[in-house]
PDB file of C-alpha atoms in Angstrom:
ATOM      1  CA  MET N1276     119.189  87.290  74.446  1.00  0.00           C
ATOM      2  CA  LEU N1277     121.093  84.668  72.458  1.00  0.00           C
ATOM      3  CA  PHE N1278     124.353  85.093  70.703  1.00  0.00           C
ATOM      4  CA  VAL N1279     124.220  83.124  67.462  1.00  0.00           C
ATOM      5  CA  SER N1280     126.860  82.524  64.736  1.00  0.00           C
ATOM      6  CA  ALA N1281     125.769  80.612  61.579  1.00  0.00           C
ATOM      7  CA  ASP N1282     129.298  80.305  60.385  1.00  0.00           C
ATOM      8  CA  ARG N1283     130.548  78.602  63.636  1.00  0.00           C
ATOM      9  CA  GLN N1284     127.195  76.903  64.303  1.00  0.00           C
ATOM     10  CA  GLU N1285     127.027  78.492  67.697  1.00  0.00           C
ATOM     11  CA  GLY N1286     123.718  79.004  69.451  1.00  0.00           C
ATOM     12  CA  ILE N1287     121.736  77.390  66.520  1.00  0.00           C
ATOM     13  CA  GLU N1288     120.215  74.592  68.744  1.00  0.00           C
ATOM     14  CA  GLU N1289     119.437  76.959  71.553  1.00  0.00           C
ATOM     15  CA  ILE N1290     117.598  79.305  69.192  1.00  0.00           C
ATOM     16  CA  LYS N1291     115.637  76.420  67.684  1.00  0.00           C
ATOM     17  CA  SER N1292     114.395  75.424  71.148  1.00  0.00           C
ATOM     18  CA  CYS N1293     113.384  78.992  71.710  1.00  0.00           C
ATOM     19  CA  LEU N1294     111.444  79.179  68.579  1.00  0.00           C
ATOM     20  CA  ALA N1295     109.269  76.074  69.196  1.00  0.00           C
ATOM     21  CA  GLY N1296     105.559  76.975  69.502  1.00  0.00           C
ATOM     22  CA  ARG N1297     106.059  80.624  68.694  1.00  0.00           C
ATOM     23  CA  THR N1298     105.905  83.167  65.908  1.00  0.00           C
ATOM     24  CA  THR N1299     109.226  84.931  65.781  1.00  0.00           C
ATOM     25  CA  ALA N1300     110.430  87.871  63.724  1.00  0.00           C
ATOM     26  CA  VAL N1301     114.089  88.213  63.050  1.00  0.00           C
ATOM     27  CA  ALA N1302     115.105  91.939  63.101  1.00  0.00           C
ATOM     28  CA  GLY N1303     118.397  93.877  63.078  1.00  0.00           C
ATOM     29  CA  PRO N1304     120.615  96.077  61.064  1.00  0.00           C
ATOM     30  CA  SER N1305     121.125  95.405  57.335  1.00  0.00           C
ATOM     31  CA  GLY N1306     123.907  92.934  56.455  1.00  0.00           C
ATOM     32  CA  VAL N1307     124.386  91.392  59.887  1.00  0.00           C
ATOM     33  CA  GLY N1308     123.361  87.804  58.742  1.00  0.00           C
ATOM     34  CA  LYS N1309     119.615  87.463  59.633  1.00  0.00           C
ATOM     35  CA  SER N1310     118.884  85.529  56.484  1.00  0.00           C
ATOM     36  CA  THR N1311     121.976  83.406  56.859  1.00  0.00           C
ATOM     37  CA  ILE N1312     120.823  82.400  60.323  1.00  0.00           C
ATOM     38  CA  ILE N1313     117.326  81.556  58.966  1.00  0.00           C
ATOM     39  CA  ASN N1314     118.919  79.455  56.140  1.00  0.00           C
ATOM     40  CA  THR N1315     120.881  77.608  58.928  1.00  0.00           C
ATOM     41  CA  ILE N1316     117.798  76.965  61.043  1.00  0.00           C
ATOM     42  CA  TYR N1317     115.526  76.210  58.065  1.00  0.00           C
ATOM     43  CA  PRO N1318     117.528  75.261  54.879  1.00  0.00           C
ATOM     44  CA  GLU N1319     114.291  75.116  52.891  1.00  0.00           C
ATOM     45  CA  ALA N1320     113.996  78.902  53.193  1.00  0.00           C
ATOM     46  CA  HIS N1321     116.621  79.429  50.433  1.00  0.00           C
ATOM     47  CA  MET N1322     117.007  83.125  51.548  1.00  0.00           C
ATOM     48  CA  GLU N1323     119.181  85.221  49.241  1.00  0.00           C
ATOM     49  CA  THR N1324     122.421  86.228  51.160  1.00  0.00           C
ATOM     50  CA  GLY N1325     125.475  88.279  50.166  1.00  0.00           C
ATOM     51  CA  GLU N1326     129.193  87.959  50.744  1.00  0.00           C
ATOM     52  CA  ILE N1327     130.880  89.825  53.664  1.00  0.00           C
ATOM     53  CA  SER N1328     132.343  93.129  52.456  1.00  0.00           C
ATOM     54  CA  ARG N1329     135.968  93.520  53.458  1.00  0.00           C
ATOM     55  CA  LYS N1330     135.559  97.348  53.605  1.00  0.00           C
ATOM     56  CA  ILE N1331     132.683  97.384  56.139  1.00  0.00           C
ATOM     57  CA  ASP N1332     133.212  93.862  57.613  1.00  0.00           C
ATOM     58  CA  ARG N1333     129.538  92.767  57.221  1.00  0.00           C
ATOM     59  CA  GLY N1334     127.071  91.782  54.495  1.00  0.00           C
ATOM     60  CA  ARG N1335     125.015  94.154  52.348  1.00  0.00           C
ATOM     61  CA  HIS N1336     121.188  94.608  52.334  1.00  0.00           C
ATOM     62  CA  THR N1337     119.606  91.703  50.366  1.00  0.00           C
ATOM     63  CA  THR N1338     116.268  91.140  52.067  1.00  0.00           C
ATOM     64  CA  ARG N1339     113.575  93.548  50.581  1.00  0.00           C
ATOM     65  CA  HIS N1340     110.393  92.106  52.036  1.00  0.00           C
ATOM     66  CA  SER N1341     109.200  90.194  55.041  1.00  0.00           C
ATOM     67  CA  GLU N1342     108.610  86.487  54.586  1.00  0.00           C
ATOM     68  CA  LEU N1343     106.978  84.109  56.996  1.00  0.00           C
ATOM     69  CA  PHE N1344     108.127  80.361  57.182  1.00  0.00           C
ATOM     70  CA  ALA N1345     106.275  77.540  58.891  1.00  0.00           C
ATOM     71  CA  LEU N1346     108.856  75.458  60.658  1.00  0.00           C
ATOM     72  CA  GLY N1347     106.258  73.211  62.206  1.00  0.00           C
ATOM     73  CA  GLU N1348     102.597  73.004  63.019  1.00  0.00           C
ATOM     74  CA  ASP N1349     102.720  75.883  65.675  1.00  0.00           C
ATOM     75  CA  THR N1350     106.228  77.450  64.900  1.00  0.00           C
ATOM     76  CA  PHE N1351     106.716  80.249  62.482  1.00  0.00           C
ATOM     77  CA  LEU N1352     109.825  82.290  61.661  1.00  0.00           C
ATOM     78  CA  MET N1353     109.834  85.640  59.748  1.00  0.00           C
ATOM     79  CA  ASP N1354     112.754  87.171  57.968  1.00  0.00           C
ATOM     80  CA  THR N1355     112.553  90.979  57.824  1.00  0.00           C
ATOM     81  CA  PRO N1356     114.393  93.668  55.900  1.00  0.00           C
ATOM     82  CA  GLY N1357     117.297  95.231  57.859  1.00  0.00           C
ATOM     83  CA  PHE N1358     117.337  98.806  59.028  1.00  0.00           C
ATOM     84  CA  THR N1359     120.212 101.252  58.729  1.00  0.00           C
ATOM     85  CA  SER N1360     119.878 103.360  61.802  1.00  0.00           C
ATOM     86  CA  LEU N1361     119.060 102.870  65.498  1.00  0.00           C
ATOM     87  CA  ASN N1362     117.131 105.406  67.560  1.00  0.00           C
ATOM     88  CA  VAL N1363     118.681 105.830  70.978  1.00  0.00           C
ATOM     89  CA  GLU N1364     116.070 108.285  72.315  1.00  0.00           C
ATOM     90  CA  GLY N1365     115.128 107.653  75.946  1.00  0.00           C
ATOM     91  CA  ILE N1366     118.469 105.986  76.655  1.00  0.00           C
ATOM     92  CA  GLU N1367     120.891 107.708  79.025  1.00  0.00           C
ATOM     93  CA  LYS N1368     124.596 107.194  78.446  1.00  0.00           C
ATOM     94  CA  GLU N1369     124.841 105.661  82.066  1.00  0.00           C
ATOM     95  CA  GLU N1370     122.269 103.060  81.042  1.00  0.00           C
ATOM     96  CA  LEU N1371     123.922 101.995  77.678  1.00  0.00           C
ATOM     97  CA  SER N1372     126.055  99.119  79.085  1.00  0.00           C
ATOM     98  CA  GLY N1373     122.854  97.463  80.291  1.00  0.00           C
ATOM     99  CA  TYR N1374     122.039  96.883  76.655  1.00  0.00           C
ATOM    100  CA  TYR N1375     125.216  94.979  76.219  1.00  0.00           C
ATOM    101  CA  PRO N1376     124.653  91.882  78.316  1.00  0.00           C
ATOM    102  CA  GLU N1377     128.047  90.485  77.494  1.00  0.00           C
ATOM    103  CA  PHE N1378     129.594  93.226  79.630  1.00  0.00           C
ATOM    104  CA  ALA N1379     127.762  92.164  82.748  1.00  0.00           C
ATOM    105  CA  PRO N1380     130.054  89.342  83.917  1.00  0.00           C
ATOM    106  CA  TYR N1381     132.939  91.788  83.787  1.00  0.00           C
ATOM    107  CA  GLU N1382     131.605  94.999  85.309  1.00  0.00           C
ATOM    108  CA  ALA N1383     132.191  93.740  88.979  1.00  0.00           C
ATOM    109  CA  ALA N1384     135.890  93.779  88.138  1.00  0.00           C
ATOM    110  CA  CYS N1385     135.772  97.520  87.318  1.00  0.00           C
ATOM    111  CA  ARG N1386     137.684  99.637  89.750  1.00  0.00           C
ATOM    112  CA  PHE N1387     135.076 102.426  89.827  1.00  0.00           C
ATOM    113  CA  GLY N1388     131.356 102.158  90.381  1.00  0.00           C
ATOM    114  CA  GLY N1389     129.453 103.707  87.354  1.00  0.00           C
ATOM    115  CA  CYS N1390     132.490 102.772  85.114  1.00  0.00           C
ATOM    116  CA  ALA N1391     131.575 103.850  81.502  1.00  0.00           C
ATOM    117  CA  HIS N1392     134.089 101.386  80.042  1.00  0.00           C
ATOM    118  CA  ILE N1393     135.575 104.074  77.832  1.00  0.00           C
ATOM    119  CA  SER N1394     138.715 105.542  79.410  1.00  0.00           C
ATOM    120  CA  GLU N1395     138.672 104.661  83.140  1.00  0.00           C
ATOM    121  CA  PRO N1396     141.638 102.706  84.495  1.00  0.00           C
ATOM    122  CA  ASP N1397     141.265  99.130  85.669  1.00  0.00           C
ATOM    123  CA  CYS N1398     138.034  98.530  83.683  1.00  0.00           C
ATOM    124  CA  GLY N1399     136.886  94.872  83.780  1.00  0.00           C
ATOM    125  CA  VAL N1400     135.030  95.269  80.419  1.00  0.00           C
ATOM    126  CA  LYS N1401     138.149  96.585  78.665  1.00  0.00           C
ATOM    127  CA  GLN N1402     140.217  93.811  80.270  1.00  0.00           C
ATOM    128  CA  ALA N1403     137.729  91.280  78.892  1.00  0.00           C
ATOM    129  CA  LEU N1404     137.960  92.937  75.510  1.00  0.00           C
ATOM    130  CA  ALA N1405     141.707  92.708  75.523  1.00  0.00           C
ATOM    131  CA  GLU N1406     141.399  89.002  76.430  1.00  0.00           C
ATOM    132  CA  GLY N1407     139.025  88.404  73.446  1.00  0.00           C
ATOM    133  CA  LYS N1408     136.109  87.591  75.709  1.00  0.00           C
ATOM    134  CA  ILE N1409     134.046  90.487  74.253  1.00  0.00           C
ATOM    135  CA  SER N1410     133.552  91.209  70.540  1.00  0.00           C
ATOM    136  CA  GLN N1411     135.721  94.067  69.267  1.00  0.00           C
ATOM    137  CA  ILE N1412     132.922  95.173  66.886  1.00  0.00           C
ATOM    138  CA  ARG N1413     130.344  95.122  69.674  1.00  0.00           C
ATOM    139  CA  TYR N1414     132.591  97.271  71.865  1.00  0.00           C
ATOM    140  CA  GLU N1415     133.389  99.761  69.026  1.00  0.00           C
ATOM    141  CA  ASN N1416     129.680 100.099  68.487  1.00  0.00           C
ATOM    142  CA  TYR N1417     129.109 100.650  72.229  1.00  0.00           C
ATOM    143  CA  LYS N1418     131.773 103.441  72.206  1.00  0.00           C
ATOM    144  CA  LEU N1419     130.107 105.161  69.135  1.00  0.00           C
ATOM    145  CA  LEU N1420     126.664 105.004  70.770  1.00  0.00           C
ATOM    146  CA  TYR N1421     128.082 106.227  74.153  1.00  0.00           C
ATOM    147  CA  GLU N1422     129.693 109.244  72.469  1.00  0.00           C
ATOM    148  CA  GLU N1423     126.443 109.940  70.542  1.00  0.00           C
ATOM    149  CA  LEU N1424     124.574 109.919  73.842  1.00  0.00           C
ATOM    150  CA  LYS N1425     127.256 111.967  75.649  1.00  0.00           C
ATOM    151  CA  SER N1426     127.015 114.643  73.000  1.00  0.00           C
ATOM    152  CA  ARG N1427     123.206 114.731  72.846  1.00  0.00           C
ATOM    153  CA  ARG N1428     121.754 118.048  74.077  1.00  0.00           C
ATOM    154  CA  LYS N1429     119.315 117.972  76.971  1.00  0.00           C
ATOM    155  CA  TYR N1430     116.245 120.092  76.414  1.00  0.00           C
TER     156      TYR N1430
END
């Protein structure tokens, strides 16, 4: 997994090297910046992008079809429309932090094994969050998904 920011030009060279010799589809929720990243990697794409909404702190849905770009003889990149929901079927709440690789370096500092990183004292992940080492938005999304998984009925 690569963390990329088109605005800050972070991870762009790493992602370019990963794309070489492959066909890659860029997928993710609506308005998170997939087309902006593609425009940064391949300016000739001229993908339509929108402004960041102050209300929801992300862009709005602009891509309405999939489009494949030839970056080189054997390298292709596809922009795809975003999605609005994420199905978490098959994931247990105890497994969720494994889907947040940025938590991994800080989990060893948690006081309790099996720390959920929600309300436990001496949590390494929450400490990293307080120090700005983990994205507040990603952590808030983690908490929302955790609560959704926690409230899910088992049949």
